[in-house]
Amino acid sequence: MNLTASIDEDISTSKPDTGSYEWWYFDARDHNGEYQIVVIFYEGCPFSSRYISQQDFNPGHVKSKASQYPAVSISLYKNGKTIYYSMSEYAPSDATFSRNGISLRIAEHTLEGFIDENDRLVYALRLNEELPGGDRISGMLRFSSPKPNKNLWKNLDRSQAGDAAHQWNLVQPLAQVKGVLSVSKKDSFEKPVIFEGTGYHDHNIGREPMRKSFVDWYWGRIHFNEFTMVYYVMNQHKGKDYGAWLISVDNQQILDVSTSVRIDGMNVNGFGLSSARRLEFAFKEREITVLCNQILDNGPFYMRFRSEARMQGGDHLEEKSFGISEYIHPDRIHWRIFWPMVHMRYRFAYDKPHWVQRSPMMYRWTW
């Protein structure tokens, strides 16, 4: 894993190799803990069955390139329940990715990154989408933070650690988030959400299909009062690559580094996907236990959790917080036995929608 913290590297990159992928990830939670949102912009969506088919059977064709598979994923949760979900792939002609600055457009969704008049890094997300079943989301979110420290990883010898086929750019470990979101269904309207809370943004680039880089991967982020904890546990084909870091609230320094990690509480979901529900990280002066006890997204190769984190120093509980944790087993993305189920919720916006997606009741069942 190649770790960076750079605005300059948050732009779209060249991905000539088949199976390459790139995504810009954002999540946020309002101050009341009522709403959570996750938005991901993809260039070369690794979950696209059409992209995978081209990788497997026609790797030299232009259709096997990442630029042919732009996509956007939006998940909005209220009190831990999904109230809007979409995973939409668009035609290449509907997407623009700039290599001269932080700017991209996929259909009617846009992302712009800039430095404001207060010398803060700001990302402006505009969302606008209507699904075949009548569900709709629109609105804008602004993620604001100090500019990242380019030397964040310099003294930890992590900038070139692990498998360089995957790059993780930690741009905004902690951001202040403000915005307005409007959600409606075919037969009802949700009161507009005036969003104000804390958020997170990172940028991932893969130079090869994920299943070639690792067997499975746990990762997540938790905001505590005095720092943000970010972690990953990546089981690679040649060993384990893991780490957890406590990053200051101004995003400028790493306050502590994990010395060990333990995963436990293995559980199997209805699709046969086995993952740990308890991750324990030991630091110099404290221990943090992450409990993946509330499932937000449940699938055959990927799971997302609203996780509870408990921090202990000595024998007493210092602080408890909540965040987003994720798990993926990428080889299972290629298992065609799951594709009929995947196609119920994965939308090819340039093609005729799946019959499940045209039914509000049936589509929400896939959430």
mmCIF file of C-alpha atoms in Angstrom:
data_model
loop_
_atom_site.group_PDB
_atom_site.id
_atom_site.type_symbol
_atom_site.label_atom_id
_atom_site.label_comp_id
_atom_site.label_asym_id
_atom_site.label_seq_id
_atom_site.Cartn_x
_atom_site.Cartn_y
_atom_site.Cartn_z
ATOM 1 C CA MET A 1 0.000 0.000 0.000
ATOM 2 C CA ASN A 2 1.424 3.358 -1.074
ATOM 3 C CA LEU A 3 0.239 6.025 1.399
ATOM 4 C CA THR A 4 0.069 9.736 0.560
ATOM 5 C CA ALA A 5 -1.639 12.914 1.773
ATOM 6 C CA SER A 6 -1.602 15.309 -1.154
ATOM 7 C CA ILE A 7 -3.985 17.706 -2.880
ATOM 8 C CA ASP A 8 -1.844 17.511 -6.013
ATOM 9 C CA GLU A 9 -2.445 13.761 -6.240
ATOM 10 C CA ASP A 10 -6.217 14.057 -5.823
ATOM 11 C CA ILE A 11 -6.753 14.532 -9.559
ATOM 12 C CA SER A 12 -7.624 11.858 -12.095
ATOM 13 C CA THR A 13 -4.658 9.747 -13.173
ATOM 14 C CA SER A 14 -3.796 7.734 -16.261
ATOM 15 C CA LYS A 15 -4.924 4.114 -15.970
ATOM 16 C CA PRO A 16 -3.786 2.295 -19.121
ATOM 17 C CA ASP A 17 -3.842 -1.218 -17.663
ATOM 18 C CA THR A 18 -7.007 -3.278 -17.798
ATOM 19 C CA GLY A 19 -8.564 -3.778 -14.376
ATOM 20 C CA SER A 20 -7.312 -0.417 -13.078
ATOM 21 C CA TYR A 21 -9.688 1.651 -10.970
ATOM 22 C CA GLU A 22 -9.881 4.956 -9.159
ATOM 23 C CA TRP A 23 -12.364 6.367 -6.686
ATOM 24 C CA TRP A 24 -12.995 9.512 -4.654
ATOM 25 C CA TYR A 25 -14.698 8.594 -1.376
ATOM 26 C CA PHE A 26 -16.650 10.900 0.946
ATOM 27 C CA ASP A 27 -18.639 10.143 4.074
ATOM 28 C CA ALA A 28 -20.264 12.388 6.660
ATOM 29 C CA ARG A 29 -22.340 12.181 9.812
ATOM 30 C CA ASP A 30 -24.465 14.999 11.189
ATOM 31 C CA HIS A 31 -23.831 16.311 14.695
ATOM 32 C CA ASN A 32 -27.009 14.666 16.026
ATOM 33 C CA GLY A 33 -26.014 11.256 14.700
ATOM 34 C CA GLU A 34 -29.319 11.009 12.838
ATOM 35 C CA TYR A 35 -28.030 11.094 9.260
ATOM 36 C CA GLN A 36 -25.018 9.517 7.582
ATOM 37 C CA ILE A 37 -24.112 9.743 3.919
ATOM 38 C CA VAL A 38 -21.547 7.997 1.727
ATOM 39 C CA VAL A 39 -20.781 9.249 -1.798
ATOM 40 C CA ILE A 40 -18.227 7.621 -4.113
ATOM 41 C CA PHE A 41 -17.184 8.750 -7.589
ATOM 42 C CA TYR A 42 -15.556 6.036 -9.726
ATOM 43 C CA GLU A 43 -13.450 6.039 -12.864
ATOM 44 C CA GLY A 44 -13.216 2.348 -13.639
ATOM 45 C CA CYS A 45 -15.793 0.933 -11.233
ATOM 46 C CA PRO A 46 -14.364 -2.352 -9.883
ATOM 47 C CA PHE A 47 -17.893 -3.665 -9.203
ATOM 48 C CA SER A 48 -19.089 -3.416 -12.808
ATOM 49 C CA SER A 49 -19.845 -6.847 -14.274
ATOM 50 C CA ARG A 50 -19.397 -5.419 -17.771
ATOM 51 C CA TYR A 51 -15.940 -4.123 -16.880
ATOM 52 C CA ILE A 52 -15.022 -7.484 -15.360
ATOM 53 C CA SER A 53 -16.215 -9.352 -18.459
ATOM 54 C CA GLN A 54 -13.983 -7.206 -20.654
ATOM 55 C CA GLN A 55 -11.020 -7.802 -18.321
ATOM 56 C CA ASP A 56 -11.535 -11.553 -18.473
ATOM 57 C CA PHE A 57 -12.328 -12.053 -22.160
ATOM 58 C CA ASN A 58 -11.127 -9.012 -24.100
ATOM 59 C CA PRO A 59 -8.268 -7.396 -22.139
ATOM 60 C CA GLY A 60 -6.672 -5.636 -25.104
ATOM 61 C CA HIS A 61 -9.808 -3.841 -26.272
ATOM 62 C CA VAL A 62 -10.628 -0.209 -25.508
ATOM 63 C CA LYS A 63 -13.689 -1.494 -23.632
ATOM 64 C CA SER A 64 -11.351 -3.012 -21.034
ATOM 65 C CA LYS A 65 -10.087 0.434 -19.928
ATOM 66 C CA ALA A 66 -11.154 2.165 -16.720
ATOM 67 C CA SER A 67 -12.299 5.292 -18.575
ATOM 68 C CA GLN A 68 -15.183 3.312 -20.088
ATOM 69 C CA TYR A 69 -16.834 2.667 -16.699
ATOM 70 C CA PRO A 70 -17.592 5.842 -14.722
ATOM 71 C CA ALA A 71 -20.021 5.382 -11.851
ATOM 72 C CA VAL A 72 -21.447 7.074 -8.761
ATOM 73 C CA SER A 73 -22.623 5.453 -5.543
ATOM 74 C CA ILE A 74 -24.843 7.322 -3.062
ATOM 75 C CA SER A 75 -26.071 5.932 0.260
ATOM 76 C CA LEU A 76 -28.079 8.034 2.709
ATOM 77 C CA TYR A 77 -28.943 6.614 6.117
ATOM 78 C CA LYS A 78 -31.345 7.877 8.769
ATOM 79 C CA ASN A 79 -30.950 6.370 12.240
ATOM 80 C CA GLY A 80 -29.031 3.487 10.702
ATOM 81 C CA LYS A 81 -31.655 2.721 8.033
ATOM 82 C CA THR A 82 -31.185 3.313 4.306
ATOM 83 C CA ILE A 83 -33.495 5.995 2.912
ATOM 84 C CA TYR A 84 -31.748 6.357 -0.443
ATOM 85 C CA TYR A 85 -29.397 4.054 -2.328
ATOM 86 C CA SER A 86 -28.008 4.101 -5.828
ATOM 87 C CA MET A 87 -25.100 2.507 -7.654
ATOM 88 C CA SER A 88 -25.195 3.881 -11.185
ATOM 89 C CA GLU A 89 -22.806 3.340 -14.073
ATOM 90 C CA TYR A 90 -22.874 5.859 -16.920
ATOM 91 C CA ALA A 91 -21.665 6.030 -20.502
ATOM 92 C CA PRO A 92 -18.129 7.435 -20.945
ATOM 93 C CA SER A 93 -19.613 10.369 -22.863
ATOM 94 C CA ASP A 94 -21.528 11.360 -19.707
ATOM 95 C CA ALA A 95 -18.344 11.798 -17.653
ATOM 96 C CA THR A 96 -15.465 14.265 -17.516
ATOM 97 C CA PHE A 97 -12.371 13.823 -15.329
ATOM 98 C CA SER A 98 -9.900 16.714 -15.257
ATOM 99 C CA ARG A 99 -6.161 16.140 -14.948
ATOM 100 C CA ASN A 100 -5.449 19.836 -14.405
ATOM 101 C CA GLY A 101 -7.298 20.211 -11.119
ATOM 102 C CA ILE A 102 -9.757 18.540 -8.769
ATOM 103 C CA SER A 103 -12.809 18.546 -10.994
ATOM 104 C CA LEU A 104 -15.061 15.809 -12.299
ATOM 105 C CA ARG A 105 -18.555 15.343 -13.640
ATOM 106 C CA ILE A 106 -20.546 12.128 -13.973
ATOM 107 C CA ALA A 107 -23.988 12.776 -15.460
ATOM 108 C CA GLU A 108 -25.543 15.436 -13.197
ATOM 109 C CA HIS A 109 -23.189 14.766 -10.283
ATOM 110 C CA THR A 110 -20.147 17.023 -9.910
ATOM 111 C CA LEU A 111 -17.125 17.331 -7.639
ATOM 112 C CA GLU A 112 -14.929 20.430 -7.385
ATOM 113 C CA GLY A 113 -11.948 20.891 -5.066
ATOM 114 C CA PHE A 114 -10.345 24.266 -4.332
ATOM 115 C CA ILE A 115 -8.617 26.433 -1.727
ATOM 116 C CA ASP A 116 -10.983 29.072 -0.321
ATOM 117 C CA GLU A 117 -10.316 32.629 0.874
ATOM 118 C CA ASN A 118 -9.382 31.302 4.337
ATOM 119 C CA ASP A 119 -6.711 29.009 2.854
ATOM 120 C CA ARG A 120 -8.825 25.940 3.625
ATOM 121 C CA LEU A 121 -9.321 22.965 1.366
ATOM 122 C CA VAL A 122 -12.929 22.712 0.192
ATOM 123 C CA TYR A 123 -14.715 20.022 -1.806
ATOM 124 C CA ALA A 124 -18.107 20.900 -3.267
ATOM 125 C CA LEU A 125 -20.303 17.927 -4.161
ATOM 126 C CA ARG A 126 -23.459 18.455 -6.213
ATOM 127 C CA LEU A 127 -25.816 15.500 -6.477
ATOM 128 C CA ASN A 128 -28.828 15.119 -8.748
ATOM 129 C CA GLU A 129 -30.338 11.774 -9.679
ATOM 130 C CA GLU A 130 -33.700 10.163 -10.320
ATOM 131 C CA LEU A 131 -33.958 6.378 -10.328
ATOM 132 C CA PRO A 132 -36.269 4.264 -12.515
ATOM 133 C CA GLY A 133 -38.572 3.565 -9.568
ATOM 134 C CA GLY A 134 -39.078 7.265 -8.843
ATOM 135 C CA ASP A 135 -36.645 7.734 -5.949
ATOM 136 C CA ARG A 136 -34.769 11.007 -6.272
ATOM 137 C CA ILE A 137 -31.944 12.850 -4.512
ATOM 138 C CA SER A 138 -30.568 16.325 -5.082
ATOM 139 C CA GLY A 139 -28.482 18.777 -3.122
ATOM 140 C CA MET A 140 -25.018 20.007 -2.291
ATOM 141 C CA LEU A 141 -22.421 19.211 0.371
ATOM 142 C CA ARG A 142 -19.229 21.123 1.218
ATOM 143 C CA PHE A 143 -16.331 19.353 2.932
ATOM 144 C CA SER A 144 -13.946 21.905 4.481
ATOM 145 C CA SER A 145 -10.649 21.291 6.295
ATOM 146 C CA PRO A 146 -7.078 22.532 6.665
ATOM 147 C CA LYS A 147 -4.878 21.562 3.750
ATOM 148 C CA PRO A 148 -3.298 18.129 4.272
ATOM 149 C CA ASN A 149 0.278 17.762 5.434
ATOM 150 C CA LYS A 150 2.234 16.330 2.488
ATOM 151 C CA ASN A 151 4.762 14.919 4.958
ATOM 152 C CA LEU A 152 2.153 13.153 7.086
ATOM 153 C CA TRP A 153 3.633 9.705 6.427
ATOM 154 C CA LYS A 154 7.257 10.786 5.956
ATOM 155 C CA ASN A 155 8.629 9.818 9.362
ATOM 156 C CA LEU A 156 6.710 6.543 9.557
ATOM 157 C CA ASP A 157 8.299 4.823 6.560
ATOM 158 C CA ARG A 158 4.852 4.090 5.153
ATOM 159 C CA SER A 159 4.936 6.074 1.917
ATOM 160 C CA GLN A 160 6.172 3.076 -0.072
ATOM 161 C CA ALA A 161 5.024 0.245 2.194
ATOM 162 C CA GLY A 162 3.346 -2.892 0.975
ATOM 163 C CA ASP A 163 2.003 -3.339 -2.529
ATOM 164 C CA ALA A 164 2.478 -0.188 -4.611
ATOM 165 C CA ALA A 165 -0.210 -1.401 -7.023
ATOM 166 C CA HIS A 166 -2.683 0.327 -4.685
ATOM 167 C CA GLN A 167 -2.395 3.959 -3.565
ATOM 168 C CA TRP A 168 -4.342 5.474 -0.678
ATOM 169 C CA ASN A 169 -4.368 9.279 -0.571
ATOM 170 C CA LEU A 170 -5.647 10.458 2.814
ATOM 171 C CA VAL A 171 -6.714 13.994 1.895
ATOM 172 C CA GLN A 172 -9.237 14.889 4.611
ATOM 173 C CA PRO A 173 -9.106 12.637 7.689
ATOM 174 C CA LEU A 174 -11.459 15.134 9.340
ATOM 175 C CA ALA A 175 -13.609 17.718 7.589
ATOM 176 C CA GLN A 176 -16.441 20.021 8.578
ATOM 177 C CA VAL A 177 -19.466 19.311 6.404
ATOM 178 C CA LYS A 178 -22.409 21.554 5.581
ATOM 179 C CA GLY A 179 -25.116 21.275 2.981
ATOM 180 C CA VAL A 180 -28.705 20.579 2.034
ATOM 181 C CA LEU A 181 -30.123 17.323 0.676
ATOM 182 C CA SER A 182 -33.585 16.690 -0.720
ATOM 183 C CA VAL A 183 -34.874 13.121 -0.976
ATOM 184 C CA SER A 184 -38.190 12.053 -2.449
ATOM 185 C CA LYS A 185 -39.949 8.855 -3.429
ATOM 186 C CA LYS A 186 -42.508 8.342 -6.140
ATOM 187 C CA ASP A 187 -45.353 8.649 -3.664
ATOM 188 C CA SER A 188 -43.872 10.790 -0.868
ATOM 189 C CA PHE A 189 -41.369 13.491 0.041
ATOM 190 C CA GLU A 190 -38.754 13.483 2.785
ATOM 191 C CA LYS A 191 -38.259 16.770 4.603
ATOM 192 C CA PRO A 192 -35.099 18.470 3.249
ATOM 193 C CA VAL A 193 -32.053 17.575 5.322
ATOM 194 C CA ILE A 194 -30.080 20.593 6.549
ATOM 195 C CA PHE A 195 -26.796 18.796 6.996
ATOM 196 C CA GLU A 196 -24.111 19.956 9.407
ATOM 197 C CA GLY A 197 -21.538 17.593 10.830
ATOM 198 C CA THR A 198 -18.150 15.951 10.385
ATOM 199 C CA GLY A 199 -16.796 14.053 7.421
ATOM 200 C CA TYR A 200 -13.918 12.277 5.746
ATOM 201 C CA HIS A 201 -12.438 12.100 2.242
ATOM 202 C CA ASP A 202 -9.860 9.844 0.655
ATOM 203 C CA HIS A 203 -8.803 8.864 -2.856
ATOM 204 C CA ASN A 204 -7.841 5.354 -3.934
ATOM 205 C CA ILE A 205 -6.074 4.206 -7.091
ATOM 206 C CA GLY A 206 -5.479 0.621 -8.185
ATOM 207 C CA ARG A 207 -3.203 -0.346 -11.071
ATOM 208 C CA GLU A 208 -4.576 -3.871 -11.416
ATOM 209 C CA PRO A 209 -7.760 -5.792 -10.497
ATOM 210 C CA MET A 210 -8.222 -5.791 -6.734
ATOM 211 C CA ARG A 211 -8.155 -9.564 -6.481
ATOM 212 C CA LYS A 212 -4.568 -9.554 -7.770
ATOM 213 C CA SER A 213 -3.476 -7.152 -5.021
ATOM 214 C CA PHE A 214 -5.091 -8.745 -1.976
ATOM 215 C CA VAL A 215 -7.332 -11.516 -0.667
ATOM 216 C CA ASP A 216 -9.515 -9.324 1.511
ATOM 217 C CA TRP A 217 -9.459 -5.896 3.135
ATOM 218 C CA TYR A 218 -10.895 -4.279 6.271
ATOM 219 C CA TRP A 219 -10.782 -0.495 6.588
ATOM 220 C CA GLY A 220 -12.535 2.352 8.362
ATOM 221 C CA ARG A 221 -12.426 5.657 10.169
ATOM 222 C CA ILE A 222 -13.676 6.873 13.565
ATOM 223 C CA HIS A 223 -13.791 10.487 14.773
ATOM 224 C CA PHE A 224 -12.958 10.920 18.463
ATOM 225 C CA ASN A 225 -12.888 14.232 20.352
ATOM 226 C CA GLU A 226 -9.123 14.760 20.055
ATOM 227 C CA PHE A 227 -8.219 12.812 16.917
ATOM 228 C CA THR A 228 -9.443 10.691 14.023
ATOM 229 C CA MET A 229 -8.558 7.029 13.882
ATOM 230 C CA VAL A 230 -8.049 5.516 10.414
ATOM 231 C CA TYR A 231 -7.144 1.900 9.884
ATOM 232 C CA TYR A 232 -6.835 -0.915 7.397
ATOM 233 C CA VAL A 233 -6.099 -4.622 7.595
ATOM 234 C CA MET A 234 -5.195 -5.987 4.171
ATOM 235 C CA ASN A 235 -4.568 -9.698 3.783
ATOM 236 C CA GLN A 236 -2.327 -9.864 0.741
ATOM 237 C CA HIS A 237 -1.344 -12.964 -1.190
ATOM 238 C CA LYS A 238 2.140 -12.806 0.334
ATOM 239 C CA GLY A 239 1.265 -11.764 3.873
ATOM 240 C CA LYS A 240 -0.621 -9.218 5.954
ATOM 241 C CA ASP A 241 -0.329 -5.446 5.610
ATOM 242 C CA TYR A 242 -2.043 -3.531 8.407
ATOM 243 C CA GLY A 243 -1.947 -0.254 10.252
ATOM 244 C CA ALA A 244 -3.967 2.148 12.384
ATOM 245 C CA TRP A 245 -3.166 5.784 13.049
ATOM 246 C CA LEU A 246 -4.498 8.518 15.318
ATOM 247 C CA ILE A 247 -4.439 11.784 13.371
ATOM 248 C CA SER A 248 -4.767 15.234 14.948
ATOM 249 C CA VAL A 249 -7.990 17.179 14.370
ATOM 250 C CA ASP A 250 -6.132 19.682 12.176
ATOM 251 C CA ASN A 251 -4.987 16.779 9.936
ATOM 252 C CA GLN A 252 -1.336 17.817 10.342
ATOM 253 C CA GLN A 253 0.275 15.083 12.420
ATOM 254 C CA ILE A 254 0.046 11.462 13.449
ATOM 255 C CA LEU A 255 -0.281 11.294 17.227
ATOM 256 C CA ASP A 256 0.057 7.547 17.655
ATOM 257 C CA VAL A 257 0.582 4.396 15.618
ATOM 258 C CA SER A 258 -0.821 0.950 16.338
ATOM 259 C CA THR A 259 1.608 -1.669 17.574
ATOM 260 C CA SER A 260 -0.633 -4.685 16.951
ATOM 261 C CA VAL A 261 -4.033 -5.660 15.582
ATOM 262 C CA ARG A 262 -6.317 -8.573 16.314
ATOM 263 C CA ILE A 263 -9.458 -9.545 14.411
ATOM 264 C CA ASP A 264 -12.138 -11.717 15.966
ATOM 265 C CA GLY A 265 -15.838 -12.493 15.964
ATOM 266 C CA MET A 266 -16.069 -14.088 12.530
ATOM 267 C CA ASN A 267 -19.569 -14.057 11.098
ATOM 268 C CA VAL A 268 -21.072 -15.326 7.841
ATOM 269 C CA ASN A 269 -23.811 -13.379 6.069
ATOM 270 C CA GLY A 270 -26.607 -14.783 3.918
ATOM 271 C CA PHE A 271 -24.373 -14.749 0.826
ATOM 272 C CA GLY A 272 -21.686 -16.878 2.472
ATOM 273 C CA LEU A 273 -19.328 -13.929 2.987
ATOM 274 C CA SER A 274 -17.294 -14.384 6.169
ATOM 275 C CA SER A 275 -15.845 -11.351 7.968
ATOM 276 C CA ALA A 276 -14.687 -10.297 11.420
ATOM 277 C CA ARG A 277 -17.026 -8.152 13.506
ATOM 278 C CA ARG A 278 -14.441 -7.170 16.126
ATOM 279 C CA LEU A 279 -11.100 -5.476 15.466
ATOM 280 C CA GLU A 280 -8.745 -4.651 18.344
ATOM 281 C CA PHE A 281 -5.918 -2.142 17.906
ATOM 282 C CA ALA A 282 -3.196 -1.641 20.519
ATOM 283 C CA PHE A 283 -1.415 1.721 20.708
ATOM 284 C CA LYS A 284 1.296 2.958 23.060
ATOM 285 C CA GLU A 285 -1.068 4.438 25.643
ATOM 286 C CA ARG A 286 -4.481 3.055 24.760
ATOM 287 C CA GLU A 287 -6.451 0.303 23.081
ATOM 288 C CA ILE A 288 -9.293 0.840 20.634
ATOM 289 C CA THR A 289 -11.855 -1.846 19.848
ATOM 290 C CA VAL A 290 -13.995 -1.472 16.727
ATOM 291 C CA LEU A 291 -17.286 -3.383 16.823
ATOM 292 C CA CYS A 292 -18.966 -3.852 13.448
ATOM 293 C CA ASN A 293 -22.359 -4.400 15.014
ATOM 294 C CA GLN A 294 -24.788 -2.607 12.677
ATOM 295 C CA ILE A 295 -24.898 -3.607 9.020
ATOM 296 C CA LEU A 296 -25.570 -0.796 6.551
ATOM 297 C CA ASP A 297 -24.756 -2.595 3.293
ATOM 298 C CA ASN A 298 -24.823 -6.368 2.999
ATOM 299 C CA GLY A 299 -23.693 -8.173 -0.140
ATOM 300 C CA PRO A 300 -21.865 -11.195 -1.566
ATOM 301 C CA PHE A 301 -18.438 -9.493 -1.694
ATOM 302 C CA TYR A 302 -18.735 -6.219 0.253
ATOM 303 C CA MET A 303 -20.127 -5.092 3.611
ATOM 304 C CA ARG A 304 -20.449 -1.684 5.225
ATOM 305 C CA PHE A 305 -21.054 -1.157 8.939
ATOM 306 C CA ARG A 306 -22.014 1.596 11.318
ATOM 307 C CA SER A 307 -19.353 0.620 13.808
ATOM 308 C CA GLU A 308 -18.950 1.416 17.484
ATOM 309 C CA ALA A 309 -15.439 2.179 18.716
ATOM 310 C CA ARG A 310 -14.418 1.936 22.361
ATOM 311 C CA MET A 311 -11.187 3.533 23.501
ATOM 312 C CA GLN A 312 -9.588 2.367 26.739
ATOM 313 C CA GLY A 313 -6.558 3.615 28.633
ATOM 314 C CA GLY A 314 -5.575 1.367 31.498
ATOM 315 C CA ASP A 315 -8.682 -0.180 33.059
ATOM 316 C CA HIS A 316 -11.254 2.508 32.311
ATOM 317 C CA LEU A 317 -13.327 3.418 29.260
ATOM 318 C CA GLU A 318 -12.080 6.772 28.034
ATOM 319 C CA GLU A 319 -14.402 7.437 25.121
ATOM 320 C CA LYS A 320 -16.936 5.827 22.818
ATOM 321 C CA SER A 321 -17.640 6.927 19.258
ATOM 322 C CA PHE A 322 -19.195 5.732 16.011
ATOM 323 C CA GLY A 323 -17.987 5.594 12.427
ATOM 324 C CA ILE A 324 -17.950 3.734 9.127
ATOM 325 C CA SER A 325 -16.186 0.386 8.680
ATOM 326 C CA GLU A 326 -15.948 -1.651 5.492
ATOM 327 C CA TYR A 327 -14.920 -5.084 4.302
ATOM 328 C CA ILE A 328 -14.341 -6.498 0.826
ATOM 329 C CA HIS A 329 -13.394 -9.887 -0.608
ATOM 330 C CA PRO A 330 -12.601 -8.921 -4.225
ATOM 331 C CA ASP A 331 -12.291 -12.377 -5.755
ATOM 332 C CA ARG A 332 -16.017 -12.872 -5.123
ATOM 333 C CA ILE A 333 -16.801 -9.896 -7.390
ATOM 334 C CA HIS A 334 -15.839 -12.209 -10.271
ATOM 335 C CA TRP A 335 -18.177 -15.011 -9.175
ATOM 336 C CA ARG A 336 -20.864 -14.926 -11.861
ATOM 337 C CA ILE A 337 -23.282 -16.854 -9.668
ATOM 338 C CA PHE A 338 -23.886 -13.574 -7.797
ATOM 339 C CA TRP A 339 -24.318 -11.362 -10.846
ATOM 340 C CA PRO A 340 -28.116 -11.791 -11.218
ATOM 341 C CA MET A 341 -28.509 -10.428 -7.672
ATOM 342 C CA VAL A 342 -25.953 -7.661 -8.259
ATOM 343 C CA HIS A 343 -27.840 -6.522 -11.362
ATOM 344 C CA MET A 344 -30.974 -5.964 -9.289
ATOM 345 C CA ARG A 345 -29.328 -2.949 -7.631
ATOM 346 C CA TYR A 346 -26.384 -2.035 -9.904
ATOM 347 C CA ARG A 347 -27.845 0.312 -12.526
ATOM 348 C CA PHE A 348 -26.538 0.743 -16.052
ATOM 349 C CA ALA A 349 -27.952 4.227 -16.613
ATOM 350 C CA TYR A 350 -27.357 4.045 -20.374
ATOM 351 C CA ASP A 351 -29.402 0.846 -20.740
ATOM 352 C CA LYS A 352 -32.867 -0.475 -20.006
ATOM 353 C CA PRO A 353 -33.300 -0.755 -16.210
ATOM 354 C CA HIS A 354 -33.669 -4.096 -14.487
ATOM 355 C CA TRP A 355 -37.307 -4.857 -13.714
ATOM 356 C CA VAL A 356 -36.554 -4.847 -9.972
ATOM 357 C CA GLN A 357 -35.263 -1.266 -10.239
ATOM 358 C CA ARG A 358 -38.559 -0.142 -11.789
ATOM 359 C CA SER A 359 -40.473 -1.318 -8.724
ATOM 360 C CA PRO A 360 -39.943 0.924 -5.659
ATOM 361 C CA MET A 361 -40.923 -1.871 -3.284
ATOM 362 C CA MET A 362 -38.722 -4.521 -4.886
ATOM 363 C CA TYR A 363 -35.753 -2.190 -5.292
ATOM 364 C CA ARG A 364 -35.827 -1.130 -1.633
ATOM 365 C CA TRP A 365 -35.821 -4.790 -0.706
ATOM 366 C CA THR A 366 -32.308 -5.000 -2.251
ATOM 367 C CA TRP A 367 -31.062 -2.341 0.200
#
